[in-house]
Tab-separated table of C-alpha atoms and ligand atoms in Angstrom:
chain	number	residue	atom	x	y	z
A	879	UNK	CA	-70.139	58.004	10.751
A	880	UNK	CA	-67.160	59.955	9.824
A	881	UNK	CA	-65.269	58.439	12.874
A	882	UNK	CA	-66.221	54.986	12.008
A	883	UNK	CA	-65.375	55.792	8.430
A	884	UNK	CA	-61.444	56.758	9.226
A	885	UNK	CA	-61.440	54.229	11.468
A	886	UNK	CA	-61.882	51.635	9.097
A	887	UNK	CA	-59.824	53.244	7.010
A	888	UNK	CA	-56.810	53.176	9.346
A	889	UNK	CA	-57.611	49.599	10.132
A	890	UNK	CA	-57.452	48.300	6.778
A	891	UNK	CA	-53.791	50.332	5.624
A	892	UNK	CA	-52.370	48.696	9.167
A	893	UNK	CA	-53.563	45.133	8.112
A	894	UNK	CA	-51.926	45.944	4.794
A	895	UNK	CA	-49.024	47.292	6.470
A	896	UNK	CA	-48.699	44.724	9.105
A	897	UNK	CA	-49.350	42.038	6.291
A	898	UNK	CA	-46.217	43.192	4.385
A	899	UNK	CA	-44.122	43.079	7.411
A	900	UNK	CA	-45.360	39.769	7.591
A	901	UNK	CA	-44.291	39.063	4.254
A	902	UNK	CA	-40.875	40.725	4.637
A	903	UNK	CA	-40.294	38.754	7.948
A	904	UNK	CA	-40.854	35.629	6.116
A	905	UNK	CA	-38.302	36.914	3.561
A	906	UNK	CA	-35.514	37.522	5.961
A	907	UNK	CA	-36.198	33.795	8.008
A	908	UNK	CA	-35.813	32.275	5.025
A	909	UNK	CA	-32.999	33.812	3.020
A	910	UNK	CA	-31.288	33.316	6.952
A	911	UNK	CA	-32.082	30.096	7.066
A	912	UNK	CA	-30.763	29.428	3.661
A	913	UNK	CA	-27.504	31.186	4.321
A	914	UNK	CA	-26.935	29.646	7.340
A	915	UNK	CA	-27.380	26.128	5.090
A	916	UNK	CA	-25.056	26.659	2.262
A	917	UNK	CA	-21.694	25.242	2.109
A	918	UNK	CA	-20.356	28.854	1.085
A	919	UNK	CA	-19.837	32.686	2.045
A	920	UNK	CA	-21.896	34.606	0.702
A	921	UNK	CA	-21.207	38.359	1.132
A	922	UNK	CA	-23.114	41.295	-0.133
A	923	UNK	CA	-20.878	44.000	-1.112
A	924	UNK	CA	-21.353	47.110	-2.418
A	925	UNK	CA	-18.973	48.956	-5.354
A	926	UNK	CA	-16.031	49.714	-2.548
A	927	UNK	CA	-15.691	46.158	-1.536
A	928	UNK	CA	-17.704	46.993	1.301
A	929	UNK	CA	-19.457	44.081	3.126
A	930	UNK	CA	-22.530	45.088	4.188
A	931	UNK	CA	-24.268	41.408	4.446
A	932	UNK	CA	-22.889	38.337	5.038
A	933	UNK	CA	-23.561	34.228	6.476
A	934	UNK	CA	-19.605	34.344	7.806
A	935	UNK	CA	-20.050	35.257	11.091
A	936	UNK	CA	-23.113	32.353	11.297
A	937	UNK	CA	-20.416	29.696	9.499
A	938	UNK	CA	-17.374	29.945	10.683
A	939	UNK	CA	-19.578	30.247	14.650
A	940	UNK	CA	-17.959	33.731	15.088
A	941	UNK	CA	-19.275	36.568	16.910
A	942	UNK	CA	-20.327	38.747	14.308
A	943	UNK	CA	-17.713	42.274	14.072
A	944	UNK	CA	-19.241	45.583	13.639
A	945	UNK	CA	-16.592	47.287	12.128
A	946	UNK	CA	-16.554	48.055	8.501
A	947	UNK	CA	-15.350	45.374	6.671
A	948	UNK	CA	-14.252	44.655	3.078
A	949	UNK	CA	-13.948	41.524	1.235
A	950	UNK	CA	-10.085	40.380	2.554
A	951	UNK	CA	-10.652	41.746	5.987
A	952	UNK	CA	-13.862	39.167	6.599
A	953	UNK	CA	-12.087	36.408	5.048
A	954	UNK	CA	-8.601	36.565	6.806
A	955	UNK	CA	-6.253	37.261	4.158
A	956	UNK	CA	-2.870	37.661	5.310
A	957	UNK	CA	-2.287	40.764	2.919
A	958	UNK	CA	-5.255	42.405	4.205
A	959	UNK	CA	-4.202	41.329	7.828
A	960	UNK	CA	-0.896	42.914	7.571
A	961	UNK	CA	-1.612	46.223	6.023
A	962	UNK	CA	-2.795	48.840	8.364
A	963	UNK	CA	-5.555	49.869	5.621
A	964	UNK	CA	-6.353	46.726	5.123
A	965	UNK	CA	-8.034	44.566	2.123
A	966	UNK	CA	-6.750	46.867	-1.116
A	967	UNK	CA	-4.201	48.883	0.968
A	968	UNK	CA	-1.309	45.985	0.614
A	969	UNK	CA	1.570	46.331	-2.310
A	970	UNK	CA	0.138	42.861	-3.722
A	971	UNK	CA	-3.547	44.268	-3.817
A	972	UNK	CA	-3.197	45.408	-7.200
A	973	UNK	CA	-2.169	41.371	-8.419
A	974	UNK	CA	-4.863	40.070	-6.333
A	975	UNK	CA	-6.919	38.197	-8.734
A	976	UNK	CA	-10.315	37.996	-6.787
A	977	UNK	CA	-10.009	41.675	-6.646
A	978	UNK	CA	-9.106	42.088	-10.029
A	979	UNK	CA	-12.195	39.669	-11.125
A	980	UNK	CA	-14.899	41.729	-8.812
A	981	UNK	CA	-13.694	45.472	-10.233
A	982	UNK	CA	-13.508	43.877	-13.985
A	983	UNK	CA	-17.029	42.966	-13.055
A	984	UNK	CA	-18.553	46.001	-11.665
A	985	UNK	CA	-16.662	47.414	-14.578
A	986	UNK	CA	-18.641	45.955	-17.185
A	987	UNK	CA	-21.753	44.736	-15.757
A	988	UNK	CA	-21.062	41.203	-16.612
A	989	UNK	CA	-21.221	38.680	-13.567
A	990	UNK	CA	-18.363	35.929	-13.096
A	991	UNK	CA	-18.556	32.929	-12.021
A	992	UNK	CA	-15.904	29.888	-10.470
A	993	UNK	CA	-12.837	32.203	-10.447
A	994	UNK	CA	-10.225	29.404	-9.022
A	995	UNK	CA	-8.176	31.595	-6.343
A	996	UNK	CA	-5.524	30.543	-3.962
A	997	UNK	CA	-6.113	32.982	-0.691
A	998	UNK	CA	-3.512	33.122	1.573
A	999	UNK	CA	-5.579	33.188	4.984
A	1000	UNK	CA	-4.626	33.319	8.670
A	1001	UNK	CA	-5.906	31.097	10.683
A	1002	UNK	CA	-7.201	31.538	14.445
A	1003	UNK	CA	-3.929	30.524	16.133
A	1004	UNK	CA	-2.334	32.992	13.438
A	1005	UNK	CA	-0.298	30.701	11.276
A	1006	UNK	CA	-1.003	31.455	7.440
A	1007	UNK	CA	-2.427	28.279	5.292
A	1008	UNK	CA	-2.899	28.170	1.645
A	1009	UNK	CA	-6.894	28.063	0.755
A	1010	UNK	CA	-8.487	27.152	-2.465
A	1011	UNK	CA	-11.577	29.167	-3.120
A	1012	UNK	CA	-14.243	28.913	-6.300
A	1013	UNK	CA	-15.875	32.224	-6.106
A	1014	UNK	CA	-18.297	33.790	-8.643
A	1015	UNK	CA	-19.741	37.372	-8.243
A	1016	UNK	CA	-23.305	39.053	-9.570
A	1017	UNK	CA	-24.296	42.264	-10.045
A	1018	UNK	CA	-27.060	43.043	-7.946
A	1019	UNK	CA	-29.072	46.333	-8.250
A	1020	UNK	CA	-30.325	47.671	-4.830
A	1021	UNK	CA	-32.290	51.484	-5.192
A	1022	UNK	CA	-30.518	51.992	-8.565
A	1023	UNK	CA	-26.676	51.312	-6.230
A	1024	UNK	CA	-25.018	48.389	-7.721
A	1025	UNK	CA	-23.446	46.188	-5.352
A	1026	UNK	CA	-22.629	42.410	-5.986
A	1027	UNK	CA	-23.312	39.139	-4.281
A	1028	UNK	CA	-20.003	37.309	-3.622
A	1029	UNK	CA	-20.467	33.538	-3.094
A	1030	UNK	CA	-16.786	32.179	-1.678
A	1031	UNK	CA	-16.546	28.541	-1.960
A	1032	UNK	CA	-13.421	26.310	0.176
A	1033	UNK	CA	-12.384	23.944	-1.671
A	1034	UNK	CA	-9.253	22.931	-0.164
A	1035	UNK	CA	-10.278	19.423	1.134
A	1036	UNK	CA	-12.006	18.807	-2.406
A	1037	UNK	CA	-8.624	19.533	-4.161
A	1038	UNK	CA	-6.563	17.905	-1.759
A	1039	UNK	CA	-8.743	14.598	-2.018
A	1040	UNK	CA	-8.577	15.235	-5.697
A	1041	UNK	CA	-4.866	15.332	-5.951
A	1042	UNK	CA	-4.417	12.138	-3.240
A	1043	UNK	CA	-6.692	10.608	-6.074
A	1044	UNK	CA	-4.466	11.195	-8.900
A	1045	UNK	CA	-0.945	10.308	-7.516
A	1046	UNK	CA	-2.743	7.197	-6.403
A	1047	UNK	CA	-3.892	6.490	-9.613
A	1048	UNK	CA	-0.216	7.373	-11.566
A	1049	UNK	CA	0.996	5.029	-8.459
A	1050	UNK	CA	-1.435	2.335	-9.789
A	1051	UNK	CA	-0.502	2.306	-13.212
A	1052	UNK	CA	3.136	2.482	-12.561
A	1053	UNK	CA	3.097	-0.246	-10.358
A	1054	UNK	CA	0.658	-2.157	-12.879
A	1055	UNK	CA	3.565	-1.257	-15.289
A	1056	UNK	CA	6.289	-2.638	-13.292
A	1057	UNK	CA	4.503	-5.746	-12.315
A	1058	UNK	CA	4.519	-6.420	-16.057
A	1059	UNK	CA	7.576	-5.734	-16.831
A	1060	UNK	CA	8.620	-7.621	-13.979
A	1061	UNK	CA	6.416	-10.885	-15.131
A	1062	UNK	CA	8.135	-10.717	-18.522
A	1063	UNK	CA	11.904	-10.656	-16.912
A	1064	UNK	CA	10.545	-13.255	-14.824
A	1065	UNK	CA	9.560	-15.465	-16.964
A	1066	UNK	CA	12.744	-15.145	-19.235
A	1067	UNK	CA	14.837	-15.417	-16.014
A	1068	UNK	CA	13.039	-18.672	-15.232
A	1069	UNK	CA	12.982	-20.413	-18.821
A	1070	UNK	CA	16.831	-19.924	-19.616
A	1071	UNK	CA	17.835	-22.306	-16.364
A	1072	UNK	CA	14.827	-24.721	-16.665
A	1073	UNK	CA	15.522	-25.196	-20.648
A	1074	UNK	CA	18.961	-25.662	-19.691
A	1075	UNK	CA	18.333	-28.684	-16.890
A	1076	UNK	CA	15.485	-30.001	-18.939
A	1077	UNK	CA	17.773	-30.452	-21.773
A	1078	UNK	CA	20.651	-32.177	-20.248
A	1079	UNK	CA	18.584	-34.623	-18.339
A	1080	UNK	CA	17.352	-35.677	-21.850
A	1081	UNK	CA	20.341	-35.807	-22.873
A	1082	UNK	CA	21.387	-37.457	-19.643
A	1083	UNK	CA	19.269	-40.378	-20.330
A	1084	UNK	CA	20.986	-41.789	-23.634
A	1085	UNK	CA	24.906	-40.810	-22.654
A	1086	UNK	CA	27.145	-43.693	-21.865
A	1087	UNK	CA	30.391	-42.257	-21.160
A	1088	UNK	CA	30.753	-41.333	-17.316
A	1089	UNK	CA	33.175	-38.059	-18.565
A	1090	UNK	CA	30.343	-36.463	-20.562
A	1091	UNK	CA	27.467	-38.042	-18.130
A	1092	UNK	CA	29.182	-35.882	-15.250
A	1093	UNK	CA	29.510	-32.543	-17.219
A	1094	UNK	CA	25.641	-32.625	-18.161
A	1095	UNK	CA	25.584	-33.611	-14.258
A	1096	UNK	CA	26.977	-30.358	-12.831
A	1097	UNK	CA	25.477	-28.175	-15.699
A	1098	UNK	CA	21.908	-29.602	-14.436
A	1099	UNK	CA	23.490	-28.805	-10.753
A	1100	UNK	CA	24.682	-25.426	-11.294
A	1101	UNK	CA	21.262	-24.208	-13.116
A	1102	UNK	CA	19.348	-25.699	-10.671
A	1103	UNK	CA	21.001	-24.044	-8.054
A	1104	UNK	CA	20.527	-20.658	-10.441
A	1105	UNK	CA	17.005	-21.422	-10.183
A	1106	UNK	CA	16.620	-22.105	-6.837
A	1107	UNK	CA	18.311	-18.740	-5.940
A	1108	UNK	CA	15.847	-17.238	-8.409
A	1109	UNK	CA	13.042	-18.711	-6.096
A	1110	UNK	CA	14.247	-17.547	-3.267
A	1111	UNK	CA	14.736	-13.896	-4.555
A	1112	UNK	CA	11.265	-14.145	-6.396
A	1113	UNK	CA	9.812	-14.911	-2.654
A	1114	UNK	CA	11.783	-12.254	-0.659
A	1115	UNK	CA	10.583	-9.459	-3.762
A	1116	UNK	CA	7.500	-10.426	-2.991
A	1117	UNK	CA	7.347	-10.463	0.484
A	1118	UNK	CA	9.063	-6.911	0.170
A	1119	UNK	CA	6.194	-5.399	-2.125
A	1120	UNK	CA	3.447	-7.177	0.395
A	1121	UNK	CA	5.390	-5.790	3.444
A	1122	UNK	CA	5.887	-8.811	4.764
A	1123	UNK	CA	9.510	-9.654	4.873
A	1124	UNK	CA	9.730	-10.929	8.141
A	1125	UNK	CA	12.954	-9.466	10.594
A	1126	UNK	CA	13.505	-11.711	13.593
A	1127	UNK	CA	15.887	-9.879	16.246
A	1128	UNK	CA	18.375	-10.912	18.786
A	1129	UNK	CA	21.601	-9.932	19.845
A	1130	UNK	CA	24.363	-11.190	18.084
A	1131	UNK	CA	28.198	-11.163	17.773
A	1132	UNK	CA	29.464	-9.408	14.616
A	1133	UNK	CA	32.697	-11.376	15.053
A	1134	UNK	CA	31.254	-14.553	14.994
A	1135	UNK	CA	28.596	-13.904	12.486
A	1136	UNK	CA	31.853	-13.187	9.938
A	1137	UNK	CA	33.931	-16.168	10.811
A	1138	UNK	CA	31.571	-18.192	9.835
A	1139	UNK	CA	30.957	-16.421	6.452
A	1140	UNK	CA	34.391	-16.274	6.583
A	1141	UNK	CA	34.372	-20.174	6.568
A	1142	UNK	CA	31.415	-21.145	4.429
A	1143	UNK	CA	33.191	-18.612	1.559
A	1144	UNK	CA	36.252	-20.049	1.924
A	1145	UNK	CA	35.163	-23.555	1.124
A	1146	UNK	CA	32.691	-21.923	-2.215
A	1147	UNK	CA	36.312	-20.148	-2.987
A	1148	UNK	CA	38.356	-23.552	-2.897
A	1149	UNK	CA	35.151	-25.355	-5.019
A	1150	UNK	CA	35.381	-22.423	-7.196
A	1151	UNK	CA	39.215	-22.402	-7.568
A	1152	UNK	CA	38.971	-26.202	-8.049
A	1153	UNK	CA	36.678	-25.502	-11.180
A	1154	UNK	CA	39.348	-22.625	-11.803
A	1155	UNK	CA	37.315	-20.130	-12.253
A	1156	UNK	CA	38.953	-18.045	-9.598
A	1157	UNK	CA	42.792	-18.368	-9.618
A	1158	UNK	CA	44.550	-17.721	-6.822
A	1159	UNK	CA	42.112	-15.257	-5.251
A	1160	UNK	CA	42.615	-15.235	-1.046
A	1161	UNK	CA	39.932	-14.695	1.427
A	1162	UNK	CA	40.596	-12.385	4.412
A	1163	UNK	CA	38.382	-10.721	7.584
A	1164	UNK	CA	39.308	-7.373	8.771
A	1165	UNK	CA	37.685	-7.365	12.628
A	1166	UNK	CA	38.221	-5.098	15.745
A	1167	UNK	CA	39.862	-6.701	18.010
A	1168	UNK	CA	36.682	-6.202	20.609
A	1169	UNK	CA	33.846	-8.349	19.857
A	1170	UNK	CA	30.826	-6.350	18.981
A	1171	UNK	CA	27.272	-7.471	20.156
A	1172	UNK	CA	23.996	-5.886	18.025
A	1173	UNK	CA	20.549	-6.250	18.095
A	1174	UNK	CA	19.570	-7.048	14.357
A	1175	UNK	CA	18.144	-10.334	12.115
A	1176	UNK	CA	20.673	-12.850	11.949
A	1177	UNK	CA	19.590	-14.215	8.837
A	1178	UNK	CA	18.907	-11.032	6.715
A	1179	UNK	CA	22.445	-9.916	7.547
A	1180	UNK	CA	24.047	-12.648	6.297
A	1181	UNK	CA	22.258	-12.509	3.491
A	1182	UNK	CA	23.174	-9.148	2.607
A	1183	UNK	CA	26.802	-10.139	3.642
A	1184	UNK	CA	26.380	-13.236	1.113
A	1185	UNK	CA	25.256	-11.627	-1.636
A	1186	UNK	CA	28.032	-9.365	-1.551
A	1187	UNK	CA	30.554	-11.865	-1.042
A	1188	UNK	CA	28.997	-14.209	-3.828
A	1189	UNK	CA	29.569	-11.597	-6.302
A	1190	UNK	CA	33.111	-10.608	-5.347
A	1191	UNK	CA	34.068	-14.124	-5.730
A	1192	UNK	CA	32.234	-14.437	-9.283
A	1193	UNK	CA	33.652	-10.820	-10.677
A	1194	UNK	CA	37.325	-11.434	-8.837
A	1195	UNK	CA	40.049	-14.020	-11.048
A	1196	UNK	CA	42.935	-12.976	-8.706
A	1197	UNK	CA	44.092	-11.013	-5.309
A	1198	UNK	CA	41.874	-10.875	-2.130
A	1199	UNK	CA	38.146	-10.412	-1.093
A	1200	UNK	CA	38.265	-9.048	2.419
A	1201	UNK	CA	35.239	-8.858	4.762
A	1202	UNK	CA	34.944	-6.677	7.837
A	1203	UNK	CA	33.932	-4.102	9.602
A	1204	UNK	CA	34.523	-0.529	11.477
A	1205	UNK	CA	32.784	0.674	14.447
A	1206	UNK	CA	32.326	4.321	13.595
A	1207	UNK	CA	30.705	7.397	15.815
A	1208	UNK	CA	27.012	6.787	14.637
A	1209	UNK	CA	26.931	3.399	12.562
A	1210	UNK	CA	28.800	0.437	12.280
A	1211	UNK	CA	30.095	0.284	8.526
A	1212	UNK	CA	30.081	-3.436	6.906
A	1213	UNK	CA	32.252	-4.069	3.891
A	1214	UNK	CA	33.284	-6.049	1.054
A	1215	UNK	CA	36.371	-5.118	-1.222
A	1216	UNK	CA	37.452	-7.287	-3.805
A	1217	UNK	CA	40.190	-6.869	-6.402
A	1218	UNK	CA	37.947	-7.993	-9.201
A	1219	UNK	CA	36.958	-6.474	-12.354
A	1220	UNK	CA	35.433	-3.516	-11.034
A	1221	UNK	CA	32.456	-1.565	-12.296
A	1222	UNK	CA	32.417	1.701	-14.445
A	1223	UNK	CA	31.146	5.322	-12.490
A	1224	UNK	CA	28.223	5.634	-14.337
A	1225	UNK	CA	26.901	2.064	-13.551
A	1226	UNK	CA	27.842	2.303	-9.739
A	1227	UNK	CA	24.353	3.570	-9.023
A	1228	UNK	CA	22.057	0.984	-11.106
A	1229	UNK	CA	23.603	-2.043	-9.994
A	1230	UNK	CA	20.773	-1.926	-6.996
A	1231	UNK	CA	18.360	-1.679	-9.781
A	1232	UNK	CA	15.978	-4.732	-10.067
A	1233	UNK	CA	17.354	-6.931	-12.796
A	1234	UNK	CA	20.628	-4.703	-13.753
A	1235	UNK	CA	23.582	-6.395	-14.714
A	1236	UNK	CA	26.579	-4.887	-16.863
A	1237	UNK	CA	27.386	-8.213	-18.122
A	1238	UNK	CA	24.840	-10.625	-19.128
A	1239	UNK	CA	27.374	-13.499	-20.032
A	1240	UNK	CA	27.968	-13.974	-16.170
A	1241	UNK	CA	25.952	-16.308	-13.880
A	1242	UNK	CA	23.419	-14.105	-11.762
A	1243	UNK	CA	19.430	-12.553	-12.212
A	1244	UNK	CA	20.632	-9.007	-10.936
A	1245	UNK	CA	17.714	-8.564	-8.080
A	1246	UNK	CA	20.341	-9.880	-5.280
A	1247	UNK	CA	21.496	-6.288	-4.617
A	1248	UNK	CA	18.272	-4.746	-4.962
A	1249	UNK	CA	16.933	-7.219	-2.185
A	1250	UNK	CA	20.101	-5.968	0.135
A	1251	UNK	CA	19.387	-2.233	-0.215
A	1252	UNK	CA	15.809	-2.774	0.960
A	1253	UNK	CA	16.998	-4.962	3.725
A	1254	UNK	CA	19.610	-2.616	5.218
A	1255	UNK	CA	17.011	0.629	3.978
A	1256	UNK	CA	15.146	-1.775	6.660
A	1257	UNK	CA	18.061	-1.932	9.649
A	1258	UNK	CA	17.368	2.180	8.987
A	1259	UNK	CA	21.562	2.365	7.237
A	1260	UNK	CA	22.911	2.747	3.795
A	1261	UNK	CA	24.078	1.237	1.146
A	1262	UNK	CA	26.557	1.838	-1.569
A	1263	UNK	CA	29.779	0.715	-4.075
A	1264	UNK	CA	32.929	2.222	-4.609
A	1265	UNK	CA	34.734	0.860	-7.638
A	1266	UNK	CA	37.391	1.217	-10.281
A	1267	UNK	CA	37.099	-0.634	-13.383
A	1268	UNK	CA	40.431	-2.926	-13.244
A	1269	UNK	CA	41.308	-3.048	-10.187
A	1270	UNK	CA	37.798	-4.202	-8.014
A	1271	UNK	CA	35.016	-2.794	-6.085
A	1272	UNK	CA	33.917	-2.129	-2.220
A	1273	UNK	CA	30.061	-3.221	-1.149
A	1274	UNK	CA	29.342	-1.521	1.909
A	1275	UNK	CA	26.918	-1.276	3.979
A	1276	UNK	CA	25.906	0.640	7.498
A	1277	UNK	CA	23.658	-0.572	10.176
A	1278	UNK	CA	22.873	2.480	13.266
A	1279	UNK	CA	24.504	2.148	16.395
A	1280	UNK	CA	22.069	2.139	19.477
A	1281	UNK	CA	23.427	3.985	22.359
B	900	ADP	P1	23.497	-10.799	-9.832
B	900	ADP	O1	24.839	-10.873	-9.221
B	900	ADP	O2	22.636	-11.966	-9.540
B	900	ADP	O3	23.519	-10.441	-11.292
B	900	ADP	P2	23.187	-8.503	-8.152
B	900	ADP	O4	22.010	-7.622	-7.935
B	900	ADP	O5	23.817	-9.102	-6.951
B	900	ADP	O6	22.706	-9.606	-9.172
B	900	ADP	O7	24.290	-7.681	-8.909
B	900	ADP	C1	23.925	-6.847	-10.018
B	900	ADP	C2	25.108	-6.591	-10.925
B	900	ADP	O8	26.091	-5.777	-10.279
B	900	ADP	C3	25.876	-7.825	-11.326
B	900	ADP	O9	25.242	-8.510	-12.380
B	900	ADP	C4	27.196	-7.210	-11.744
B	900	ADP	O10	27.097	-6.685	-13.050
B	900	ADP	C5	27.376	-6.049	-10.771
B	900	ADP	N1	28.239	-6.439	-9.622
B	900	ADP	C6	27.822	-6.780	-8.393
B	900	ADP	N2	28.873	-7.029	-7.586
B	900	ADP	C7	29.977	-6.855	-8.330
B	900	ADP	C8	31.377	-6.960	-8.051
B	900	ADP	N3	31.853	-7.303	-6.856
B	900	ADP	N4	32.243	-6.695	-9.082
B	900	ADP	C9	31.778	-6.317	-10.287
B	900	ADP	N5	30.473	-6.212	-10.617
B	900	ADP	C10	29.582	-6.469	-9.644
């Protein structure tokens, strides 16, 4: 009886036992299965900053070390790395703010949470990258020991995405802002020509004498061909903010490309000089005596060269405009000089500024030079003015030389 008695006995504390190994088995599969889930380290540590539990190895698909570890040793950090104590041995331990945050913790009892950390951390192929971390801490009493559970959260991609988001958005608004701004100048630029050719055709209409009939004539001419140019500008800005300012390529000689600038100016010059605007102002190319073949647009050079030249002749009463240029070691350098009115220091840089002009009185919508720098910007060369106010101004230009 007595046998049968402690038998049942036995049997009945092992069930009980065995039941609450069960239990704890359960425990441990799930709290594994949850670390091994969550989209952060979590490290149990006790007060010396000692891990003694953590998902890391299961994470980050590492083979899990048996060495004593503390906090920076498991996560990398290149402090930690590089002292021979390691984590809390380094000079910059002491400013470490996750450190700082976990001791002020264990301090006082009082748990922390989302502590925003950069952690310098070394990666496997040992090159040190910047991490952003969220980490909070809580106090967790084990047999009357406190320790804490650490949760370390990366969230390097989330800031990274976060800041992509915001320039994008100050891009937006800027651009927005420009657009606007560049509607309004647009519309002013267009109404001042249009008024001005809508007004002398009605004028036009009722004038008998041929004299005044031919000055409303070329006024309607000349603003027409203002707004034309306007057009075309308007098209080639937009084609430049759409990216789709088309560049057609071929070889071509630089010599003959500037005689016949040379030519076409001269004639504008002689037109301009017969409305004597210009004076006695002389037109003159400055070549190598080699030709010189590149591979470039046609077209968009000339225009650049145009612009440039249409603006020396309108700013320049008297001297010489010369074109040319100079085969140097890496570029080929274009120019323009004129002996023209010239341009004061400080205004040297705007002038390739949408819409800047110094003088407002003159004929022009000031976007011609912006269009040029994004043209040559473009060829891959530069673009700049020299000037002194008085005695004229050099456009230049540079296109790369291909070897
Ligand atoms: P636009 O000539 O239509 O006004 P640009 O962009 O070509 O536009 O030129 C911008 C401004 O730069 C001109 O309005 C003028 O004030 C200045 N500028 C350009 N070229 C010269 C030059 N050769 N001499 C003096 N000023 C110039």
């Amino acid at each position: 009886m007595g046998y049968f008695f402690e038998r049942k006995e036995r049997l009945s504390v092992n069930k009980a036992l065995g039941n609450e190994t069960n239990e704890l088995n359960k425990a441990n599969l799930i709290s594994d299965a949850i670390l091994s889930n969550v989209h952060a380290y979590v490290l149990l540590i006790d007060k010396n900053f000692k891990v003694l539990k953590t998902n890391y190895y299961q994470l980050t698909n590492t083979i899990k070390d048996l060495s004593d570890k503390k906090v920076g040793d498991l996560l990398q950090c290149s402090n930690a790395l590089s002292s021979i104590g390691g984590c809390g041995t380094h000079g910059l331990c002491s400013k470490c703010p996750v450190r700082n945050n976990i001791q002020k913790a264990l301090d006082s009892h009082i748990n922390f949470q989302n502590l925003s950390a950069t952690l310098h951390v070394v990666t496997s192929d040992h090159t040190i990258v910047e991490c952003d971390a969220l980490i909070s801490g809580s106090i967790l009493m084990l047999d009357d020991v406190e320790n804490m559970v650490l949760t370390v959260h990366d969230v390097t991609a989330l800031k990274k995405a976060n800041r992509e988001l915001i320039a994008a958005k100050i891009k937006a608004e800027n651009s927005d802002r420009s657009k606007s701004a560049f509607l309004a100048n647009m519309s002013h630029e267009i109404r001042t020509p249009l008024n001005a050719i809508t007004g002398f055709a009605d004028v036009l209409t009722y004038t008998e004498n041929s004299e005044e009939k031919k000055e409303y004539a070329d006024i309607i001419k000349s603003n027409s061909n203002m707004l034309l140019q306007l057009v075309n500008d308007i098209l080639d800005i937009s084609k430049i903010e759409a990216g789709t300012l088309e560049f057609n390529y071929a070889d071509i000689d630089i010599n003959i490309l500037i005689n016949d600038l040379y030519r076409l100016f001269s004639m504008k010059l002689n037109d301009s000089h017969i409305e004597g605007t210009n004076g006695d102002v002389k037109l003159i190319t400055i070549l190598p005596n080699d030709k010189y073949i590149i591979n470039t647009d046609r077209n968009r050079l000339s225009q650049v060269f145009s612009n440039f030249l249409t603006n020396a002749i309108k700013f320049t009463k008297e001297g010489e405009i010369k074109i040319g240029y100079e085969i140097r070691n890496d570029d080929i350098y274009f120019f323009v000089s004129d002996t023209g009115s010239g341009i004061p220091e400080e205004k040297v840089n705007k002038i390739f500024d949408r819409f800047y002009r110094i003088d407002k009185s003159k004929e022009g919508n000031g976007l011609g030079l912006s269009i040029c720098k994004t043209i040559v910007n473009k060829f891959g060369g530069k673009i700049g003015a020299k000037s002194v106010v008085g005695q004229g101004s050099t456009f230049w230009f540079t296109i790369p030389r291909k070897f």
